[in-house]
Amino acid sequence: MAAVAGEPEVIRDKAAMRAWARRRRAEGKTVALVPTMGFLHDGHLSLVSAAAAASATGPVAVVVSIYVNPSQFAPTEDLATYPSDLAGDLRKLAATGAVAAVFCPPDLYVRAGAGGSGGAVSCLEEASCGDGHETWIRVERLEKGLCGSRRPVFFRGVATVVAKLFNIVEPDIAVFGKKDYQQWRVICRMVRDLDFAIDIIGSEIVREADGLAMSSRNVHLSHEEREKIVEQENLVALERIDRPAAICVAAWFGKVRLIDNMEIQTHHPDGGASI
Ligand code: PAF
């Protein structure tokens, strides 16, 4: 269906999405993908702006995907209560005037059982998937520390769904928020290791007025925190900040898990700072 001028085209079907993106490339446009799970806020809209400005050499067709990926949630996590507001999301994206298409597929996985429907896709159902989805991408070391130590299936799910989105949209560029610092590094490593011909842009954190990093889960917010400091590229724990470092914080506020991080580029004058 043709979109109203200025409004993004809403695409639900994988093959239609791929065909749409190929047409844009044939027209000479750079295709830039912003993967999201919806319930969009200004942080997401800043990713859209980064995507729209991503090519210095010509027009960019920005695609925003909205898909709450079940495989990155463990059964104990908040998949069922993850906030969503597709109509609101579409209004916000249309208002930017920068989005050409929104890809919101009903499902991206082949499910086990009759007709391929039913059945959650998460780590613990893997063994019982039968003829369902069973191919996973693991960025083996980077996925284990920090958030991965508490969420053993999370990065496997993220890497797998992002690879699926890359294969469907075939973007030239993809934009991820550096708020999800480990996720961004995992994606960069996957793209490098698997030779995806996609430039990954890491977009800076957008904060609420009180300094809280914007997150769709902030709506559930009602306290406690853990923190580590790690070396930036390989996420190795540091005793002293003697090279580019990142402070990565994960905090539980009641039942809501929030994350934040800060890159530290400068070195202490004596060559390092104790942590
Ligand atoms: O950051 C997110 O919203 C999700 O983890 C992503 C990258 C869209 C994959 O589901």
mmCIF file of C-alpha atoms and ligand atoms in Angstrom:
data_model
loop_
_atom_site.group_PDB
_atom_site.id
_atom_site.type_symbol
_atom_site.label_atom_id
_atom_site.label_comp_id
_atom_site.label_asym_id
_atom_site.label_seq_id
_atom_site.Cartn_x
_atom_site.Cartn_y
_atom_site.Cartn_z
ATOM 1 C CA MET A 1 0.000 0.000 0.000
ATOM 2 C CA ALA A 2 1.363 3.439 -0.959
ATOM 3 C CA ALA A 3 2.264 5.665 1.998
ATOM 4 C CA VAL A 4 0.883 9.213 2.434
ATOM 5 C CA ALA A 5 3.612 11.718 1.527
ATOM 6 C CA GLY A 6 5.886 12.242 4.557
ATOM 7 C CA GLU A 7 4.482 9.182 6.337
ATOM 8 C CA PRO A 8 6.577 6.064 6.485
ATOM 9 C CA GLU A 9 5.431 3.006 4.602
ATOM 10 C CA VAL A 10 4.446 0.266 7.035
ATOM 11 C CA ILE A 11 5.737 -3.145 5.926
ATOM 12 C CA ARG A 12 4.962 -6.385 7.752
ATOM 13 C CA ASP A 13 6.156 -9.014 5.356
ATOM 14 C CA LYS A 14 9.831 -10.113 5.081
ATOM 15 C CA ALA A 15 9.858 -10.530 1.319
ATOM 16 C CA ALA A 16 8.097 -7.179 0.807
ATOM 17 C CA MET A 17 10.654 -5.516 3.101
ATOM 18 C CA ARG A 18 13.586 -6.981 1.183
ATOM 19 C CA ALA A 19 12.061 -5.978 -2.169
ATOM 20 C CA TRP A 20 11.373 -2.435 -0.891
ATOM 21 C CA ALA A 21 14.967 -2.011 0.294
ATOM 22 C CA ARG A 22 16.374 -3.370 -2.979
ATOM 23 C CA ARG A 23 14.271 -0.836 -4.902
ATOM 24 C CA ARG A 24 15.642 2.005 -2.779
ATOM 25 C CA ARG A 25 19.209 0.865 -3.449
ATOM 26 C CA ALA A 26 18.473 0.575 -7.164
ATOM 27 C CA GLU A 27 17.366 4.240 -6.990
ATOM 28 C CA GLY A 28 20.825 5.090 -5.650
ATOM 29 C CA LYS A 29 19.773 5.506 -2.021
ATOM 30 C CA THR A 30 21.751 4.409 0.998
ATOM 31 C CA VAL A 31 19.550 2.157 3.154
ATOM 32 C CA ALA A 32 19.991 2.847 6.871
ATOM 33 C CA LEU A 33 18.361 0.544 9.439
ATOM 34 C CA VAL A 34 17.422 1.470 13.007
ATOM 35 C CA PRO A 35 16.438 -1.755 14.842
ATOM 36 C CA THR A 36 14.119 -1.190 17.809
ATOM 37 C CA MET A 37 11.635 -3.030 19.982
ATOM 38 C CA GLY A 38 9.186 -0.116 19.832
ATOM 39 C CA PHE A 39 7.668 2.076 22.565
ATOM 40 C CA LEU A 40 9.807 4.774 21.074
ATOM 41 C CA HIS A 41 11.289 7.721 22.983
ATOM 42 C CA ASP A 42 13.646 10.565 22.156
ATOM 43 C CA GLY A 43 16.619 8.182 22.421
ATOM 44 C CA HIS A 44 15.240 6.177 19.493
ATOM 45 C CA LEU A 45 14.456 9.342 17.580
ATOM 46 C CA SER A 46 18.099 10.391 17.983
ATOM 47 C CA LEU A 47 19.049 7.091 16.276
ATOM 48 C CA VAL A 48 16.707 8.012 13.429
ATOM 49 C CA SER A 49 18.429 11.406 13.107
ATOM 50 C CA ALA A 50 21.842 9.694 13.085
ATOM 51 C CA ALA A 51 20.609 7.309 10.392
ATOM 52 C CA ALA A 52 19.173 10.128 8.267
ATOM 53 C CA ALA A 53 22.508 11.958 8.447
ATOM 54 C CA ALA A 54 24.572 8.840 7.875
ATOM 55 C CA SER A 55 25.554 9.367 4.260
ATOM 56 C CA ALA A 56 27.542 12.405 3.200
ATOM 57 C CA THR A 57 27.319 11.351 -0.434
ATOM 58 C CA GLY A 58 23.616 11.030 -1.264
ATOM 59 C CA PRO A 59 20.024 10.361 -0.173
ATOM 60 C CA VAL A 60 19.328 7.975 2.666
ATOM 61 C CA ALA A 61 16.248 5.751 3.005
ATOM 62 C CA VAL A 62 15.761 5.212 6.736
ATOM 63 C CA VAL A 63 14.031 1.996 7.830
ATOM 64 C CA VAL A 64 12.984 1.576 11.463
ATOM 65 C CA SER A 65 12.211 -1.972 12.550
ATOM 66 C CA ILE A 66 9.813 -2.515 15.452
ATOM 67 C CA TYR A 67 9.886 -6.058 16.768
ATOM 68 C CA VAL A 68 9.910 -7.322 20.349
ATOM 69 C CA ASN A 69 12.315 -10.206 19.872
ATOM 70 C CA PRO A 70 11.219 -13.126 22.074
ATOM 71 C CA SER A 71 14.532 -14.984 21.837
ATOM 72 C CA GLN A 72 16.416 -12.345 23.847
ATOM 73 C CA PHE A 73 14.112 -12.765 26.845
ATOM 74 C CA ALA A 74 14.554 -15.659 29.262
ATOM 75 C CA PRO A 75 11.246 -17.139 30.519
ATOM 76 C CA THR A 76 11.755 -15.278 33.830
ATOM 77 C CA GLU A 77 12.062 -11.906 32.118
ATOM 78 C CA ASP A 78 9.598 -9.215 31.082
ATOM 79 C CA LEU A 79 8.579 -10.249 27.540
ATOM 80 C CA ALA A 80 4.876 -10.375 28.496
ATOM 81 C CA THR A 81 4.916 -6.914 30.030
ATOM 82 C CA TYR A 82 7.314 -5.223 27.609
ATOM 83 C CA PRO A 83 5.581 -1.922 26.760
ATOM 84 C CA SER A 84 4.208 -1.376 23.275
ATOM 85 C CA ASP A 85 2.299 1.349 21.432
ATOM 86 C CA LEU A 86 2.548 0.833 17.698
ATOM 87 C CA ALA A 87 0.117 3.628 16.808
ATOM 88 C CA GLY A 88 2.081 6.072 18.984
ATOM 89 C CA ASP A 89 5.365 4.847 17.502
ATOM 90 C CA LEU A 90 4.116 5.391 13.954
ATOM 91 C CA ARG A 91 2.948 8.904 14.843
ATOM 92 C CA LYS A 92 6.358 9.755 16.364
ATOM 93 C CA LEU A 93 8.226 8.369 13.369
ATOM 94 C CA ALA A 94 5.969 10.212 10.901
ATOM 95 C CA ALA A 95 6.552 13.450 12.815
ATOM 96 C CA THR A 96 10.316 13.203 12.247
ATOM 97 C CA GLY A 97 9.732 13.339 8.488
ATOM 98 C CA ALA A 98 12.938 11.281 8.213
ATOM 99 C CA VAL A 99 11.648 7.713 8.064
ATOM 100 C CA ALA A 100 10.829 6.065 4.740
ATOM 101 C CA ALA A 101 9.626 2.684 6.032
ATOM 102 C CA VAL A 102 8.702 0.948 9.269
ATOM 103 C CA PHE A 103 9.195 -2.812 9.321
ATOM 104 C CA CYS A 104 6.938 -4.390 11.953
ATOM 105 C CA PRO A 105 6.681 -8.136 11.282
ATOM 106 C CA PRO A 106 4.198 -10.176 13.337
ATOM 107 C CA ASP A 107 6.873 -12.835 13.918
ATOM 108 C CA LEU A 108 10.384 -13.534 12.663
ATOM 109 C CA TYR A 109 10.764 -17.144 13.775
ATOM 110 C CA VAL A 110 9.632 -20.463 12.414
ATOM 111 C CA ARG A 111 7.812 -22.080 15.330
ATOM 112 C CA ALA A 112 7.707 -25.760 16.059
ATOM 113 C CA GLY A 113 4.439 -27.666 15.767
ATOM 114 C CA ALA A 114 1.376 -27.708 13.535
ATOM 115 C CA GLY A 115 1.370 -24.919 10.979
ATOM 116 C CA GLY A 116 4.571 -23.551 12.444
ATOM 117 C CA SER A 117 2.656 -21.457 15.002
ATOM 118 C CA GLY A 118 2.682 -21.284 18.792
ATOM 119 C CA GLY A 119 5.577 -21.939 21.108
ATOM 120 C CA ALA A 120 7.838 -19.284 22.589
ATOM 121 C CA VAL A 121 11.347 -18.896 21.193
ATOM 122 C CA SER A 122 13.741 -18.677 24.089
ATOM 123 C CA CYS A 123 16.767 -20.576 25.220
ATOM 124 C CA LEU A 124 14.922 -22.920 27.446
ATOM 125 C CA GLU A 125 12.501 -24.043 24.783
ATOM 126 C CA GLU A 126 15.348 -24.792 22.404
ATOM 127 C CA ALA A 127 15.442 -28.518 23.013
ATOM 128 C CA SER A 128 11.707 -28.823 22.483
ATOM 129 C CA CYS A 129 11.574 -26.732 19.322
ATOM 130 C CA GLY A 130 11.296 -29.778 17.069
ATOM 131 C CA ASP A 131 11.032 -28.425 13.543
ATOM 132 C CA GLY A 132 11.196 -24.833 14.803
ATOM 133 C CA HIS A 133 14.030 -22.338 14.840
ATOM 134 C CA GLU A 134 17.381 -23.789 15.916
ATOM 135 C CA THR A 135 20.106 -21.627 14.386
ATOM 136 C CA TRP A 136 21.784 -19.144 16.730
ATOM 137 C CA ILE A 137 24.610 -16.647 16.543
ATOM 138 C CA ARG A 138 26.907 -16.474 19.537
ATOM 139 C CA VAL A 139 29.628 -13.869 19.969
ATOM 140 C CA GLU A 140 31.207 -16.274 22.374
ATOM 141 C CA ARG A 141 33.387 -14.218 24.705
ATOM 142 C CA LEU A 142 31.849 -10.761 24.457
ATOM 143 C CA GLU A 143 28.373 -12.115 25.235
ATOM 144 C CA LYS A 144 29.402 -13.610 28.585
ATOM 145 C CA GLY A 145 30.431 -10.678 30.807
ATOM 146 C CA LEU A 146 28.474 -7.756 32.244
ATOM 147 C CA CYS A 147 24.776 -8.092 31.303
ATOM 148 C CA GLY A 148 25.464 -11.506 29.762
ATOM 149 C CA SER A 149 26.536 -12.962 33.112
ATOM 150 C CA ARG A 150 22.997 -12.493 34.398
ATOM 151 C CA ARG A 151 21.188 -12.906 31.096
ATOM 152 C CA PRO A 152 22.723 -15.964 29.442
ATOM 153 C CA VAL A 153 20.452 -15.987 26.379
ATOM 154 C CA PHE A 154 20.189 -12.255 25.827
ATOM 155 C CA PHE A 155 23.078 -11.602 23.431
ATOM 156 C CA ARG A 156 22.484 -14.833 21.558
ATOM 157 C CA GLY A 157 18.947 -13.633 20.888
ATOM 158 C CA VAL A 158 20.053 -10.121 19.984
ATOM 159 C CA ALA A 159 22.837 -11.252 17.611
ATOM 160 C CA THR A 160 20.499 -13.736 15.941
ATOM 161 C CA VAL A 161 17.597 -11.346 15.405
ATOM 162 C CA VAL A 162 19.913 -8.547 14.252
ATOM 163 C CA ALA A 163 21.497 -10.922 11.717
ATOM 164 C CA LYS A 164 17.979 -11.835 10.540
ATOM 165 C CA LEU A 165 17.066 -8.140 10.194
ATOM 166 C CA PHE A 166 20.314 -7.527 8.294
ATOM 167 C CA ASN A 167 19.451 -10.363 5.899
ATOM 168 C CA ILE A 168 15.899 -9.087 5.403
ATOM 169 C CA VAL A 169 16.594 -5.350 5.037
ATOM 170 C CA GLU A 170 20.109 -5.661 3.578
ATOM 171 C CA PRO A 171 21.027 -2.188 4.878
ATOM 172 C CA ASP A 172 24.215 -0.296 4.032
ATOM 173 C CA ILE A 173 24.221 1.231 7.501
ATOM 174 C CA ALA A 174 22.716 0.245 10.861
ATOM 175 C CA VAL A 175 22.470 2.476 13.910
ATOM 176 C CA PHE A 176 22.564 1.269 17.543
ATOM 177 C CA GLY A 177 22.483 3.256 20.782
ATOM 178 C CA LYS A 178 25.650 3.210 22.866
ATOM 179 C CA LYS A 179 23.432 3.097 25.946
ATOM 180 C CA ASP A 180 23.351 -0.623 25.284
ATOM 181 C CA TYR A 181 27.135 -0.609 25.178
ATOM 182 C CA GLN A 182 27.747 -4.349 25.329
ATOM 183 C CA GLN A 183 25.052 -4.944 22.711
ATOM 184 C CA TRP A 184 26.702 -2.386 20.408
ATOM 185 C CA ARG A 185 30.110 -4.075 20.841
ATOM 186 C CA VAL A 186 28.598 -7.535 20.289
ATOM 187 C CA ILE A 187 26.977 -6.358 17.037
ATOM 188 C CA CYS A 188 30.212 -4.707 15.851
ATOM 189 C CA ARG A 189 32.095 -7.961 16.511
ATOM 190 C CA MET A 190 29.476 -10.065 14.758
ATOM 191 C CA VAL A 191 29.560 -7.789 11.709
ATOM 192 C CA ARG A 192 33.368 -7.952 11.620
ATOM 193 C CA ASP A 193 33.598 -11.703 12.179
ATOM 194 C CA LEU A 194 30.830 -12.679 9.743
ATOM 195 C CA ASP A 195 31.737 -10.141 7.013
ATOM 196 C CA PHE A 196 28.415 -8.307 6.914
ATOM 197 C CA ALA A 197 28.935 -5.414 4.474
ATOM 198 C CA ILE A 198 27.223 -2.976 6.842
ATOM 199 C CA ASP A 199 28.619 0.107 8.578
ATOM 200 C CA ILE A 200 27.595 0.109 12.232
ATOM 201 C CA ILE A 201 27.077 3.509 13.797
ATOM 202 C CA GLY A 202 27.154 3.827 17.589
ATOM 203 C CA SER A 203 24.939 6.723 18.639
ATOM 204 C CA GLU A 204 25.505 8.635 21.882
ATOM 205 C CA ILE A 205 23.219 8.269 24.929
ATOM 206 C CA VAL A 206 20.194 10.557 25.251
ATOM 207 C CA ARG A 207 19.214 11.349 28.834
ATOM 208 C CA GLU A 208 16.115 12.446 30.717
ATOM 209 C CA ALA A 209 16.327 15.843 32.438
ATOM 210 C CA ASP A 210 17.366 14.119 35.693
ATOM 211 C CA GLY A 211 20.223 12.351 33.897
ATOM 212 C CA LEU A 212 18.592 8.921 33.574
ATOM 213 C CA ALA A 213 19.415 7.300 30.228
ATOM 214 C CA MET A 214 16.247 7.036 28.137
ATOM 215 C CA SER A 215 14.815 3.543 27.963
ATOM 216 C CA SER A 216 11.445 2.046 27.039
ATOM 217 C CA ARG A 217 11.538 0.272 30.414
ATOM 218 C CA ASN A 218 11.739 3.588 32.316
ATOM 219 C CA VAL A 219 7.927 3.557 32.306
ATOM 220 C CA HIS A 220 8.026 0.656 34.776
ATOM 221 C CA LEU A 221 10.453 2.452 37.005
ATOM 222 C CA SER A 222 9.783 2.512 40.659
ATOM 223 C CA HIS A 223 16.107 0.818 43.064
ATOM 224 C CA GLU A 224 19.902 -0.998 43.650
ATOM 225 C CA GLU A 225 22.863 -1.163 41.386
ATOM 226 C CA ARG A 226 25.912 -3.073 40.223
ATOM 227 C CA GLU A 227 28.818 -1.676 38.376
ATOM 228 C CA LYS A 228 32.094 -2.622 36.569
ATOM 229 C CA ILE A 229 34.610 -0.814 34.577
ATOM 230 C CA VAL A 230 35.914 -2.400 31.557
ATOM 231 C CA GLU A 231 38.291 -1.780 28.705
ATOM 232 C CA GLN A 232 36.295 -0.458 25.705
ATOM 233 C CA GLU A 233 37.032 -2.716 22.763
ATOM 234 C CA ASN A 234 37.161 -6.164 24.386
ATOM 235 C CA LEU A 235 35.191 -5.436 27.567
ATOM 236 C CA VAL A 236 37.991 -6.824 29.755
ATOM 237 C CA ALA A 237 37.802 -5.770 33.435
ATOM 238 C CA LEU A 238 40.369 -3.108 34.397
ATOM 239 C CA GLU A 239 42.009 -2.465 37.764
ATOM 240 C CA ARG A 240 43.240 0.945 36.597
ATOM 241 C CA ILE A 241 41.954 3.258 33.859
ATOM 242 C CA ASP A 242 45.162 3.210 31.813
ATOM 243 C CA ARG A 243 43.483 2.878 28.382
ATOM 244 C CA PRO A 244 40.110 3.843 26.867
ATOM 245 C CA ALA A 245 37.574 2.461 29.315
ATOM 246 C CA ALA A 246 33.822 2.230 29.731
ATOM 247 C CA ILE A 247 31.854 2.271 32.960
ATOM 248 C CA CYS A 248 28.915 -0.099 32.479
ATOM 249 C CA VAL A 249 26.179 -0.071 35.077
ATOM 250 C CA ALA A 250 23.232 -2.377 35.438
ATOM 251 C CA ALA A 251 20.693 -1.580 38.087
ATOM 252 C CA TRP A 252 17.553 -3.231 39.335
ATOM 253 C CA PHE A 253 14.729 -0.896 40.328
ATOM 254 C CA GLY A 254 12.180 -3.270 41.797
ATOM 255 C CA LYS A 255 11.523 -5.700 38.929
ATOM 256 C CA VAL A 256 12.859 -3.404 36.226
ATOM 257 C CA ARG A 257 16.444 -3.900 35.034
ATOM 258 C CA LEU A 258 18.057 -0.720 33.663
ATOM 259 C CA ILE A 259 21.482 -0.234 32.104
ATOM 260 C CA ASP A 260 23.718 2.783 31.503
ATOM 261 C CA ASN A 261 27.347 3.389 30.573
ATOM 262 C CA MET A 262 29.965 6.074 30.044
ATOM 263 C CA GLU A 263 33.079 6.002 27.873
ATOM 264 C CA ILE A 264 36.278 7.382 29.439
ATOM 265 C CA GLN A 265 38.924 8.387 26.894
ATOM 266 C CA THR A 266 41.304 10.483 28.998
ATOM 267 C CA HIS A 267 44.088 9.023 31.071
ATOM 268 C CA HIS A 268 45.168 9.953 34.562
ATOM 269 C CA PRO A 269 48.379 12.075 34.509
ATOM 270 C CA ASP A 270 50.365 9.323 36.258
ATOM 271 C CA GLY A 271 49.324 6.956 33.481
ATOM 272 C CA GLY A 272 46.307 5.458 35.178
ATOM 273 C CA ALA A 273 43.717 5.840 37.884
ATOM 274 C CA SER A 274 42.831 3.315 40.551
ATOM 275 C CA ILE A 275 39.285 2.109 40.531
HETATM 276 O O1 PAF B 1 18.164 -2.646 21.589
HETATM 277 C C1 PAF B 1 17.081 -3.192 21.241
HETATM 278 O O2 PAF B 1 16.022 -2.563 21.225
HETATM 279 C C2 PAF B 1 17.072 -4.662 20.840
HETATM 280 O O3 PAF B 1 17.958 -5.427 21.636
HETATM 281 C C3 PAF B 1 17.352 -4.879 19.331
HETATM 282 C C4 PAF B 1 18.756 -4.406 18.929
HETATM 283 C C5 PAF B 1 16.309 -4.132 18.533
HETATM 284 C C6 PAF B 1 17.256 -6.381 19.002
HETATM 285 O O4 PAF B 1 16.008 -6.900 19.347
#
